XYZ file of C-alpha atoms in Angstrom:
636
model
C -38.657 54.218 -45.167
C -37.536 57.448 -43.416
C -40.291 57.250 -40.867
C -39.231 53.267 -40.165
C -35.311 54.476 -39.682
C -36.722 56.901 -36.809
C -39.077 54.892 -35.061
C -35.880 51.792 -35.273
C -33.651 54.644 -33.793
C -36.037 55.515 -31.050
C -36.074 51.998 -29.787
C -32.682 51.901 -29.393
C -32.748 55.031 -27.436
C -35.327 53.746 -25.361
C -33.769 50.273 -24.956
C -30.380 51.988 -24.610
C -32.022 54.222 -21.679
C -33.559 51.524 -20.042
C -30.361 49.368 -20.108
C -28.868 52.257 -18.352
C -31.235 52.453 -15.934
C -30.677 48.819 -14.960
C -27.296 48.760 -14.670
C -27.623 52.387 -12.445
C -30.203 50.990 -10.048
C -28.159 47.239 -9.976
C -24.963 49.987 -9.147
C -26.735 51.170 -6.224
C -27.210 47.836 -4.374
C -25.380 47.511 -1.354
C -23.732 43.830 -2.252
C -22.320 43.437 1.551
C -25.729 43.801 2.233
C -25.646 40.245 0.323
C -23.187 38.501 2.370
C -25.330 37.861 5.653
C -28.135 36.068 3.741
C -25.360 34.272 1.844
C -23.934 33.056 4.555
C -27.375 32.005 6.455
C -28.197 30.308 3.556
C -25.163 28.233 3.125
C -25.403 27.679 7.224
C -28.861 26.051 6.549
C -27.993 23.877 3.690
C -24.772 22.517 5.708
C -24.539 23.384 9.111
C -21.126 24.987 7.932
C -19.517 28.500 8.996
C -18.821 30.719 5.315
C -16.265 33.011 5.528
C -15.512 36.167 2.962
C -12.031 37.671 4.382
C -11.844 39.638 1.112
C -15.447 41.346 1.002
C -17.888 40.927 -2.363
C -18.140 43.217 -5.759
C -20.412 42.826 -8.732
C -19.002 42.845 -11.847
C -22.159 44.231 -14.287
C -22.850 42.691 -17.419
C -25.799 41.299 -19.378
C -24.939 38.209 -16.820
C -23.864 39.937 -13.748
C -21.335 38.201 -10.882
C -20.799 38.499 -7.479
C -17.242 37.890 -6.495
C -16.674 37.033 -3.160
C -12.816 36.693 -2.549
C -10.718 35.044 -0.445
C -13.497 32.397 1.078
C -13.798 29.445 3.431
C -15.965 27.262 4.192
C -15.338 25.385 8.039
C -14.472 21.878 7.894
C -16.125 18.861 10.176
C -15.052 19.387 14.167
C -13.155 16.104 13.732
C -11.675 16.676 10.698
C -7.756 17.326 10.248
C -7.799 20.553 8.083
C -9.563 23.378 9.705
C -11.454 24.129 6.885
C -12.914 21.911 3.540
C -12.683 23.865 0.932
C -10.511 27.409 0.658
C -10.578 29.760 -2.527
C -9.220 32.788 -4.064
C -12.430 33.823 -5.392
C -16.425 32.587 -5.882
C -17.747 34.246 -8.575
C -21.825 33.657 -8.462
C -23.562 34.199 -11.935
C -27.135 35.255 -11.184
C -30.317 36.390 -13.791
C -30.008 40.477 -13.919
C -33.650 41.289 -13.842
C -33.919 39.532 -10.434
C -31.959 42.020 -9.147
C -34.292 44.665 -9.541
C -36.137 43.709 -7.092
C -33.515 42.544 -4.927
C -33.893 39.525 -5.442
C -30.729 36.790 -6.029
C -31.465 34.082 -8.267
C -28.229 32.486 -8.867
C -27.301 30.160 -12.373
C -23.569 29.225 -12.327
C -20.943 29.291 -9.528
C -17.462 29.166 -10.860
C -14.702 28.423 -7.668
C -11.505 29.620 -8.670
C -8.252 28.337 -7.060
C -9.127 26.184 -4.854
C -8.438 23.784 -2.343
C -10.581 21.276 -1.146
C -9.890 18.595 1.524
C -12.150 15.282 1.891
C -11.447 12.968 4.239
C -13.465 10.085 6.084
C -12.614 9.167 9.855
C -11.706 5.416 10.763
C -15.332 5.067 11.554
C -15.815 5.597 7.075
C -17.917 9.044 7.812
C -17.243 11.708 5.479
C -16.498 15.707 6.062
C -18.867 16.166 3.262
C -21.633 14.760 5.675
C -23.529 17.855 6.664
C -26.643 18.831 8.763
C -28.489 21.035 7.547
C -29.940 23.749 10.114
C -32.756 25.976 9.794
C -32.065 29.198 10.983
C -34.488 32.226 11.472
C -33.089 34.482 8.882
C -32.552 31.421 6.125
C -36.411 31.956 5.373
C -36.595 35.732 4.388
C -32.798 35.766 3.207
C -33.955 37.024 -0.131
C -32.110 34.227 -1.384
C -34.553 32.907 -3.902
C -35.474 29.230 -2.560
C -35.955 26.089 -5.062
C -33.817 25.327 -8.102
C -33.150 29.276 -9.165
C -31.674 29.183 -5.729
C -28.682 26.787 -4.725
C -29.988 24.371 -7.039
C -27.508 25.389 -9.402
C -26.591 23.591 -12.810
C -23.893 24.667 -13.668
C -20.636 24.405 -11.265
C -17.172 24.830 -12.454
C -13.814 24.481 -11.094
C -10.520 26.119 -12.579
C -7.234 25.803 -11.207
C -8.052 23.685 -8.169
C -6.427 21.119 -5.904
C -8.442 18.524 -3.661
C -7.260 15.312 -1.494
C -8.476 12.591 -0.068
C -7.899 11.071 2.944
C -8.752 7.476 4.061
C -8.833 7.785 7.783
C -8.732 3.607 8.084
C -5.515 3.035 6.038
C -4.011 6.692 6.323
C -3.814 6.668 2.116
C -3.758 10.321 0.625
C -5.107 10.544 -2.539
C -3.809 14.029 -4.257
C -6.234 15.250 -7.362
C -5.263 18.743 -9.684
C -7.905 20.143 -11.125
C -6.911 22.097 -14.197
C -10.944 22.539 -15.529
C -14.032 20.849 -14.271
C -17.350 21.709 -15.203
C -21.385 20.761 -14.900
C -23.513 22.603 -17.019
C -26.900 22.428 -18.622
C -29.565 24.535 -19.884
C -31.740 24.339 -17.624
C -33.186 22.235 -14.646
C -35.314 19.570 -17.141
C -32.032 19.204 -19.810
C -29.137 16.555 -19.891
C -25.844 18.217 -18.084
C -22.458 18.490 -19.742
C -19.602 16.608 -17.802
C -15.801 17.399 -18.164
C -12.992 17.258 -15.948
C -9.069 17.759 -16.908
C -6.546 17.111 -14.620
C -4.289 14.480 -12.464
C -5.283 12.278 -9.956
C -2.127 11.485 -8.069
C 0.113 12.089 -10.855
C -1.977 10.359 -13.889
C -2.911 12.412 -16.199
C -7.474 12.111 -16.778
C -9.248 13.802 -19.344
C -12.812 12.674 -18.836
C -16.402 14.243 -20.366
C -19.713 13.286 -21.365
C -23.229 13.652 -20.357
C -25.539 12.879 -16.928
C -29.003 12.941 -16.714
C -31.204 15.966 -15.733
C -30.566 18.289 -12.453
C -34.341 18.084 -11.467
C -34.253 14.272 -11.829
C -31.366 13.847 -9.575
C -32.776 16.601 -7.264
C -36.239 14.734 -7.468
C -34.182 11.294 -6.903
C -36.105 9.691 -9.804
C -33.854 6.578 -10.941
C -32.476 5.737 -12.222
C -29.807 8.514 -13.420
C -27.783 8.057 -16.758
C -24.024 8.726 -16.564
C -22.150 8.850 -19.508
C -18.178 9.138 -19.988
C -15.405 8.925 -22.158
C -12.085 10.146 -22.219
C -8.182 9.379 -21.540
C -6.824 8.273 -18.362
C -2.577 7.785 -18.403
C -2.536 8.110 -22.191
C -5.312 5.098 -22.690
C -8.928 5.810 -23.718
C -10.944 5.275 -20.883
C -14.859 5.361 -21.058
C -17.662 4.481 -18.343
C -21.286 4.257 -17.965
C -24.015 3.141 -16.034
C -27.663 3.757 -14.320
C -27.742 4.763 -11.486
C -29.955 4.252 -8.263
C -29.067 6.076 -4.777
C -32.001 4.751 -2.556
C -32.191 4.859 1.356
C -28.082 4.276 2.282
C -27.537 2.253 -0.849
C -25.649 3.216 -3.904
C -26.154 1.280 -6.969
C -24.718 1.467 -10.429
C -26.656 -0.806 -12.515
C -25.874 -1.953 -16.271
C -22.195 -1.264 -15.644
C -19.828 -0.958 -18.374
C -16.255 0.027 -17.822
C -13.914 -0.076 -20.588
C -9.541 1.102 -20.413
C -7.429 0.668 -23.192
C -8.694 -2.878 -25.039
C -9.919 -4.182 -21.655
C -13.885 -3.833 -20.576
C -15.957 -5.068 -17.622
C -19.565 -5.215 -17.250
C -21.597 -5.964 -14.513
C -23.262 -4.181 -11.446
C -21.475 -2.759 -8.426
C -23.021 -1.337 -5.353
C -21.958 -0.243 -1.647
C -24.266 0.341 1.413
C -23.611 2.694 4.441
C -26.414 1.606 6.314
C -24.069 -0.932 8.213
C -20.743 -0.191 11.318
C -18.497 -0.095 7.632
C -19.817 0.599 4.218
C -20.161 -2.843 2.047
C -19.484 -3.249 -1.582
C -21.183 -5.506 -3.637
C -20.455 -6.337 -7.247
C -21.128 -9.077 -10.197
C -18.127 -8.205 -12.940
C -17.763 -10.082 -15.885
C -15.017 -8.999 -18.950
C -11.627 -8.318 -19.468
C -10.003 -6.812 -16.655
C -6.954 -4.598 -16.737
C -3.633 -4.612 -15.290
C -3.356 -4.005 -11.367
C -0.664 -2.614 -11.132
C -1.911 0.571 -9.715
C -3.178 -2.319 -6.742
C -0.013 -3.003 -4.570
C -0.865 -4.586 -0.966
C 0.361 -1.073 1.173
C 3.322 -1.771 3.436
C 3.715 -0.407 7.147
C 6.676 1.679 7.488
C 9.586 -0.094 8.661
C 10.349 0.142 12.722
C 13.076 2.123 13.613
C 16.332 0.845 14.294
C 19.810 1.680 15.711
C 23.411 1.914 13.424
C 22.817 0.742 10.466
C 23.837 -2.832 10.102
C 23.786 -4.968 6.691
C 21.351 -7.454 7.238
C 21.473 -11.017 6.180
C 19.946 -11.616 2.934
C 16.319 -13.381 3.636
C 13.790 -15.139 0.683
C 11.609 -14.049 3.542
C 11.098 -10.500 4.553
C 9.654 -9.181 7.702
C 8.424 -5.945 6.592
C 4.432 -6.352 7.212
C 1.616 -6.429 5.112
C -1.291 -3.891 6.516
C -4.304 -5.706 6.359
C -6.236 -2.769 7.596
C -8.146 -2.002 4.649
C -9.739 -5.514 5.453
C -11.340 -4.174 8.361
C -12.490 -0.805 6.513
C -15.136 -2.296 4.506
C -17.068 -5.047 3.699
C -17.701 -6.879 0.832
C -20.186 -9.657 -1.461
C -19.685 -10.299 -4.926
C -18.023 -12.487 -7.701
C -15.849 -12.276 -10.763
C -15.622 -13.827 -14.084
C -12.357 -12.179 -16.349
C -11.574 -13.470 -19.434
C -8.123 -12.414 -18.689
C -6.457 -10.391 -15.226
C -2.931 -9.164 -15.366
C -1.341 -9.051 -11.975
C 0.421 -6.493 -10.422
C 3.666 -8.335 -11.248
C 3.194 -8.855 -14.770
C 1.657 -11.780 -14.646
C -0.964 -12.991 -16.823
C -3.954 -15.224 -15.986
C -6.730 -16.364 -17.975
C -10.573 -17.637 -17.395
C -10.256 -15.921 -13.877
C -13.103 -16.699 -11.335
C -13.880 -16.527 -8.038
C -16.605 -15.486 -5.250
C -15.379 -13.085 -2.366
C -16.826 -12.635 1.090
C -15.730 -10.193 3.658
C -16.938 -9.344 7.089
C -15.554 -7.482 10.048
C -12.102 -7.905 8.579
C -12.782 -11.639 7.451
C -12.070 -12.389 3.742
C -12.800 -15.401 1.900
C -12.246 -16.550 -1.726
C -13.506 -19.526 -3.123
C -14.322 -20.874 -5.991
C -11.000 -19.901 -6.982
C -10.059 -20.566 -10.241
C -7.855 -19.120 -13.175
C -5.442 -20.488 -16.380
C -2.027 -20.116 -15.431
C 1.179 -21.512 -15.794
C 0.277 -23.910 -19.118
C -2.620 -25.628 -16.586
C -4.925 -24.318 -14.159
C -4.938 -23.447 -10.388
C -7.872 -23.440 -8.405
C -9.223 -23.683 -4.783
C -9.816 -21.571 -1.637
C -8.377 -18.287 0.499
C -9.051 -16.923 3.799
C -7.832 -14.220 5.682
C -9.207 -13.163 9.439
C -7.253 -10.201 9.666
C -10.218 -9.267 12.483
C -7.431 -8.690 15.070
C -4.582 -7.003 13.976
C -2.266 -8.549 16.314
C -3.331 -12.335 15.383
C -3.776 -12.636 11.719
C -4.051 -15.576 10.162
C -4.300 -17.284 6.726
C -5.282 -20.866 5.551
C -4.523 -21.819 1.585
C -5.876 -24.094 0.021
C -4.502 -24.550 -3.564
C -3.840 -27.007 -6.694
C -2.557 -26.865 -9.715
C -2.829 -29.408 -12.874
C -1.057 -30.052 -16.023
C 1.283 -27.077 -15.351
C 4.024 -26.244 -17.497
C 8.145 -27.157 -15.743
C 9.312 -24.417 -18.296
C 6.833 -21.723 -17.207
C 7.595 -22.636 -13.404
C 11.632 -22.759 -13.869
C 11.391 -19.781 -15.773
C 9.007 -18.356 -12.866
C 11.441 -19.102 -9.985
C 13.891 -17.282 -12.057
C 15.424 -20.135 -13.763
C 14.508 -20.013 -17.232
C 15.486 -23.091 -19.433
C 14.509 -25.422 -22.354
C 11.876 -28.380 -21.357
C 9.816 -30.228 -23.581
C 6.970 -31.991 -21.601
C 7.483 -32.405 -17.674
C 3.823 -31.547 -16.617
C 3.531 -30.867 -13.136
C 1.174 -30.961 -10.545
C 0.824 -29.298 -7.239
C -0.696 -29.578 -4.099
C -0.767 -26.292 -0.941
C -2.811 -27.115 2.056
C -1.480 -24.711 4.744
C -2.328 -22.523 7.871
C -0.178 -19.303 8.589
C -0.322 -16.827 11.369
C 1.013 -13.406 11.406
C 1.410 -10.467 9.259
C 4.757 -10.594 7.325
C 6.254 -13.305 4.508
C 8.435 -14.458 7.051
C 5.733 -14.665 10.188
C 4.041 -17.127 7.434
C 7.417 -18.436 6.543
C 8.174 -19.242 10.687
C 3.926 -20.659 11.238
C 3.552 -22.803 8.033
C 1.763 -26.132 8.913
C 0.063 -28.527 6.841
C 1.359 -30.145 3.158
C 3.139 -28.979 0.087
C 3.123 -31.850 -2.646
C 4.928 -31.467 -6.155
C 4.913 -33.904 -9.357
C 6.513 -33.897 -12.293
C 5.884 -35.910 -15.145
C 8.317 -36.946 -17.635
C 10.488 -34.276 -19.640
C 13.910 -34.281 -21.331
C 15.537 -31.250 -20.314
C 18.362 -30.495 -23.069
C 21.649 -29.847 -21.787
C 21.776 -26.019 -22.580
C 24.139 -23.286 -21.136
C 22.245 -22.491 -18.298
C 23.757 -20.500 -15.470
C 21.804 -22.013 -12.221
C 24.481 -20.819 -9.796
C 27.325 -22.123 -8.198
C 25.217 -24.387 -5.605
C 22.908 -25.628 -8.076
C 25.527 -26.775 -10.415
C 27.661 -28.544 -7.770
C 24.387 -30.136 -6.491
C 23.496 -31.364 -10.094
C 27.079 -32.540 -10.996
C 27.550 -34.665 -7.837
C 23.925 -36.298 -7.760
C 23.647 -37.013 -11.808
C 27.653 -36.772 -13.439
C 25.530 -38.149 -16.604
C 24.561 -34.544 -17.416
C 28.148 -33.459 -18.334
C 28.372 -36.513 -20.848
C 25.007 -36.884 -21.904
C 22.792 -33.917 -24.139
C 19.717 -34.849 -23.038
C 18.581 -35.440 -19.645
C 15.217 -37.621 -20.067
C 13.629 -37.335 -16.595
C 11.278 -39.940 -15.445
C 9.153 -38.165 -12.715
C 9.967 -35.443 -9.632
C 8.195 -35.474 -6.628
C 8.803 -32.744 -3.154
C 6.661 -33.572 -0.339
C 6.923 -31.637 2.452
C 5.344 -31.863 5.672
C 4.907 -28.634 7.296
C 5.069 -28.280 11.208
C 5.443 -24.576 12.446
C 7.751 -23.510 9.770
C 9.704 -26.847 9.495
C 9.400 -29.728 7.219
C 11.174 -33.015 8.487
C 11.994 -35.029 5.188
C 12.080 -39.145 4.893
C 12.627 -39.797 1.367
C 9.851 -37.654 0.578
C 12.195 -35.040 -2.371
C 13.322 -38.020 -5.569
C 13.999 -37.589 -8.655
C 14.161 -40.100 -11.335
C 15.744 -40.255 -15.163
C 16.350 -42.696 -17.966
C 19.847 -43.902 -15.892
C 19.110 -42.948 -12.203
C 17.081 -42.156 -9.184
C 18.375 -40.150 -5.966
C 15.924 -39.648 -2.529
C 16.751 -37.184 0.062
C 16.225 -36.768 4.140
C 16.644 -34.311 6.383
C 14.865 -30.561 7.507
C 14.038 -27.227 5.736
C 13.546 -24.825 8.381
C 11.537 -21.735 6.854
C 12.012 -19.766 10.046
C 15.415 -19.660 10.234
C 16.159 -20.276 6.321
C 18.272 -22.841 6.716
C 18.491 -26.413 4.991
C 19.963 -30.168 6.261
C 19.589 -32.708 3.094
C 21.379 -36.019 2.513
C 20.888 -37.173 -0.828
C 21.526 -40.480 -1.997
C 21.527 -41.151 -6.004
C 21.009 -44.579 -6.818
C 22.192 -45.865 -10.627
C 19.589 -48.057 -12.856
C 20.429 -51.090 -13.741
C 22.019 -51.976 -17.042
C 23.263 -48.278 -18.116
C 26.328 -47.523 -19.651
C 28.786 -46.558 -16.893
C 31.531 -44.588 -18.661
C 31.191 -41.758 -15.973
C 34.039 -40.858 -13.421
C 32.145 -41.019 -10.340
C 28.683 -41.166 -8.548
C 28.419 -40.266 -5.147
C 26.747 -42.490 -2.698
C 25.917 -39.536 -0.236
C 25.714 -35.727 -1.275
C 24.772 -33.895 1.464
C 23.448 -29.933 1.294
C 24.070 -27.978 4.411
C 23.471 -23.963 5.205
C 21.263 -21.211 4.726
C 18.907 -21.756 1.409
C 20.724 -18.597 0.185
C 23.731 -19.780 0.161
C 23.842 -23.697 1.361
C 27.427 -26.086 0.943
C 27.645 -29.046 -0.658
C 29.589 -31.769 0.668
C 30.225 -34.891 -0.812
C 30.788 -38.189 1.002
C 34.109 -39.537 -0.521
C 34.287 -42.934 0.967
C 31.084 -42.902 -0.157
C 31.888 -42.141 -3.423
C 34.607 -44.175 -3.983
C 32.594 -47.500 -2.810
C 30.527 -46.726 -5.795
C 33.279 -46.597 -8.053
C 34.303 -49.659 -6.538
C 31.153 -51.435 -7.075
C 31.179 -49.989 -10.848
C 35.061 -51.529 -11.389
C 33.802 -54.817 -10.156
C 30.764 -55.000 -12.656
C 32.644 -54.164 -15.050
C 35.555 -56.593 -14.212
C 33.094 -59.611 -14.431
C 32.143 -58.115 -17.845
C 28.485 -58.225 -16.385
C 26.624 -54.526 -15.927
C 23.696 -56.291 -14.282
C 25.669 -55.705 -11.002
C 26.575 -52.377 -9.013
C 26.592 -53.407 -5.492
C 25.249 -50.345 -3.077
C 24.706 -48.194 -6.170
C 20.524 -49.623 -6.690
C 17.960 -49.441 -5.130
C 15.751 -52.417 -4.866
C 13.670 -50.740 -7.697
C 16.445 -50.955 -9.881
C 15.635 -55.043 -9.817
C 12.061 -54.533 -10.284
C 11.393 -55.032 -5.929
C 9.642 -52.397 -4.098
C 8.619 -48.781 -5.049
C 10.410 -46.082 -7.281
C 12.326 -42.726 -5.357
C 9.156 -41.079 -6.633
C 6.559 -43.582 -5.410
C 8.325 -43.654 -2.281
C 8.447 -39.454 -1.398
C 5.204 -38.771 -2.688
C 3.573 -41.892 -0.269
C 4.250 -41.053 3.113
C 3.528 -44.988 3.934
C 6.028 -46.161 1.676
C 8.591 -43.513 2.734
C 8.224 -45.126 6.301
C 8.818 -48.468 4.785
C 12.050 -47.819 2.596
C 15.242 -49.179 3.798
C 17.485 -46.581 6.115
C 21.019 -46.688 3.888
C 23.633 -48.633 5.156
C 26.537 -47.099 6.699
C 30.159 -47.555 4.665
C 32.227 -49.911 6.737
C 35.438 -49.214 8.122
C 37.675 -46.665 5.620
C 38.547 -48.779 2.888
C 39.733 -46.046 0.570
C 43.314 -46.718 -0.599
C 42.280 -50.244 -1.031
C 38.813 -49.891 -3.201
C 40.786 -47.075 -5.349
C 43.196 -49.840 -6.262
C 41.062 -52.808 -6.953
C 38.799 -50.590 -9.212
C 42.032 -49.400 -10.980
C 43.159 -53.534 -11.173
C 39.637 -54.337 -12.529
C 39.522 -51.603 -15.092
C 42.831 -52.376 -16.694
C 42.120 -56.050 -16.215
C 44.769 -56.961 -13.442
């Protein structure tokens, strides 16, 4: 037993002695000596300058470092930031036996503090493009070649900052790297995945698995990625196969899932083309996209402030530039698709082209509304200066509540399906360039619906509006309307009306003429409400001739009082011959059962054209109706 103790004790002494001598020969190497074939090295793998403004050490250890401090790496020529990637130290794990012999085989690289800046020109090319160079030295650098070389497995940032710059739309995109990491066994093993951080300002905690360094090196596909985490609180996870072949990246087998929402599908984009293309097949649930806002151009600079008028239609433009970034094949299919304002739609689908800043949606279709909307969308936003957009909509069965409640007047319906009709051409880049170029139809229907009388605030112009054309709504609790209809006409940002808005209920109709002028935002309507025959007419007054006049803001109404009081006139002498089958002026032809209805009339432009022009009130018989109608009410 003695005789074992020694011989254990003089292996450690020889082990201990030889350990020694390791770490005193690995003392004596010269690690500047290093530098130059560490910088050749990284010259030939990227064309790139290296620079070490704070010299090299190694820190000795059964896994010896090199720490090189304070180092930069040169960025493109055309690239904003003078260099790519800046740190307060490298720290290079390499094999210690290796170094015996002077020889650097390197196994982990962790960059500490760093910042890294990526950025792609408007042309889509990348600062992380290199060329590699061959240089004389890069061949006898001592820098062991192959995968104990640069191929390194395991990477890992700490304390880091990187953005991203979109050179076609100017869009920053600002990522903190708290801890990031790559690591695997070896060359032939899976790699570990994690990354914790913010990408502009939401928080991402993301790790999992990829497939083997040697595979990806040997570009054997396809590559498994596998990875799961949090992104903004939710759980997040992603995976896929991958395929990079020739200039084509392809993630195959796609499955994306955030929060209760997944898609599945492919997705790939090609560089081999003047823009890179993406091309996708996405089926699922998608989320919300609200992170997706269109990006706004700054607004153009002005004199003294000045309060503007208010406008439905702003001019601040819409940059259509990423359009013109990329292009773009594929299709959709979501089960549901929340939009960025809140809104949601259901049984989404639609194909997308886009080409040289040409985009085109068809096959357009989604739930929305109570009903569906469908149809086409283009864009050709090729010229910057002369965009232009033609729509091509419908909707069916859709709800009146969801669409009152939608245009910000929320109230009680029951029934009052509605149908509508968008065939337009626009030019220009703003709301109100599309506002000013609008031509081609807008057609609304409405089927029947009794609206209760509720306490509904709809604004001091909508109420006087309401009360003049239909006084039955103060009287009556429920308003049982008949049909709607708004056809409008659209020439260069004006629609000329000719009977073509109506309305109809249980106890009257009313048409109405005139111009909306979307360019200027400004409104001209008569309208003319016409009473049915045989109703009850305990109501104070209907006015022959309402007319709306002013900016859509904030329009007047004006009511036509001789107007008005030949209606009551005609109502005192139906009721003085005890007979309500007669109202004069107050019905329409309709009301007798001749001719069309208001809302056959507006929503056929034919029988619009063949509707009677009203008849003028002769002379100003005012004092003189007011007191027959007083005689024949009180039976004089």
């Amino acid at each position: 037993m003695r005789t074992a103790w020694k011989l254990l004790a003089g292996f450690g002494v020889v082990l201990t002695l030889l350990l020694a001598g390791v770490f005193i020969a690995i003392s004596s190497i010269d690690v500047d000596t290093w530098l130059g074939p560490i910088k050749d090295r990284v010259k030939a793998a990227t064309g790139r300058e290296l620079t070490v403004r704070g010299g090299a050490r190694l820190a000795l250890s059964l896994t010896p470092r090199l720490v090189l401090s304070e180092v930069a790496l040169a960025n493109a020529p055309w690239a904003q930031a003078r260099e790519m990637l800046t740190a307060r130290q490298l720290q290079l794990e390499v094999e210690l036996l290796p170094l015996l012999s002077r020889r650097f085989e390197l196994t982990e690289v962790n960059i500490v503090d760093p910042v890294i800046a990526l950025e792609r020109d408007a042309s889509g090319r990348g600062n992380w493009e290199t060329a590699p160079v061959r240089t004389p030295t890069s061949a006898s650098s001592g820098v062991a070649e192959g995968g104990g070389g640069f191929g390194v497995g395991n990477v890992s940032i700490t304390n880091g900052t990187l953005t991203y710059r979109d050179g076609a739309s100017g869009k920053v995109t600002n990522v903190l790297i708290e801890r990031m990491f790559l690591r695997a066994r070896d060359a032939k093993g899976p790699i570990a995945a994690q990354f914790r951080g913010k990408i502009d300002d939401v928080p991402v905690v993301v790790e999992g698995t990829l497939g083997p360094l040697e595979q990806l090196l040997a570009q054997r596909w396809p590559y498994s990625v596998s990875l799961q985490g949090e992104v903004a609180g939710q759980g997040a996870s992603a995976s896929t196969s991958l395929r990079a072949e020739k200039a084509k990246i392809t993630f195959e087998d796609l499955k994306v899932k955030f929060g209760p929402d997944a898609v599945a599908g492919s997705f790939a984009v090609a560089t081999d083309g003047p823009r890179p293309k993406l091309m996708f097949a996405l089926t699922g649930s998608a989320p919300a996209l609200k992170a997706l806002p269109l990006p706004m151009a700054p607004p153009a600079a002005s004199g003294p402030e000045r309060a503007a008028p208010a406008r439905i239609f702003g001019d601040t433009p819409i940059d259509f530039a990423p359009l013109r970034a990329v292009d773009a094949e594929g299709s959709i299919a979501f089960d549901k698709l929340i939009a960025p304002g809140g809104a949601v739609l259901t049984a989404v689908r639609a194909r997308l082209t886009l080409v040289e800043g040409r985009l085109s949606l068809r096959e357009m279709s989604a739930a929305y509304w109570g009903g569906t909307i469908g149809g086409t969308l283009s864009v050709d936003a090729h010229d910057p200066a002369a965009v232009r957009l033609v729509v091509a909509l419908e909707g069916r069965e859709l709800d009146l509540g969801a669409l009152l409640a939608a245009a910000g007047v929320p109230r009680e319906v029951r029934g009052g399906k509605t149908r509508i009709d968008i065939d337009l051409a626009l030019a220009g880049a703003s709301p109100h360039a599309w506002a000013s170029s609008a031509t081609g139809s807008v057609l609304a229907s409405v089927g029947r619906a009794s609206l209760p009388q509720t306490r509904v605030d709809f604004g001091p112009t909508l109420q006087s509006i309401a009360d003049s054309v239909n006084p039955f709504r103060k009287s009556d609790p429920i308003t049982e309307l008949e049909c709607a209809v708004a056809r409008l006409p659209m020439s260069k940002g004006v629609a000329r009306i000719d009977h073509s808005l109506a309305i109809e209920t249980g106890k009257l109709g009313a048409t109405a003429s005139g111009t909306l002028d979307f360019s200027r935002e400004t409104l001209d309507l008569a309208i003319q409400p016409k009473v049915r025959k045989g109703i009850s007419l305990n109501i104070p007054q209907l006015a022959e001739l309402v007319r709306v006049v002013g900016p859509f803001a904030s329009p007047e109404v004006k009511v036509d009082a001789a107007g008005s009081v030949k209606a009551l006139a005609s109502i005192g002498a139906a009721i003085g011959t005890g007979g309500l089958s007669v109202v004069g002026q107050t019905l329409f032809a309709w009301t007798e059962g001749d001719g069309p209805g208001p809302c056959a009339i507006a929503a056929d432009a034919r029988a619009a054209a063949a509707a009677p022009a009203p008849q003028p009130v002769a002379g100003n018989p005012v004092a003189n109706e007011i007191g027959k109608t007083i005689n024949r009410l009180f039976g004089k």
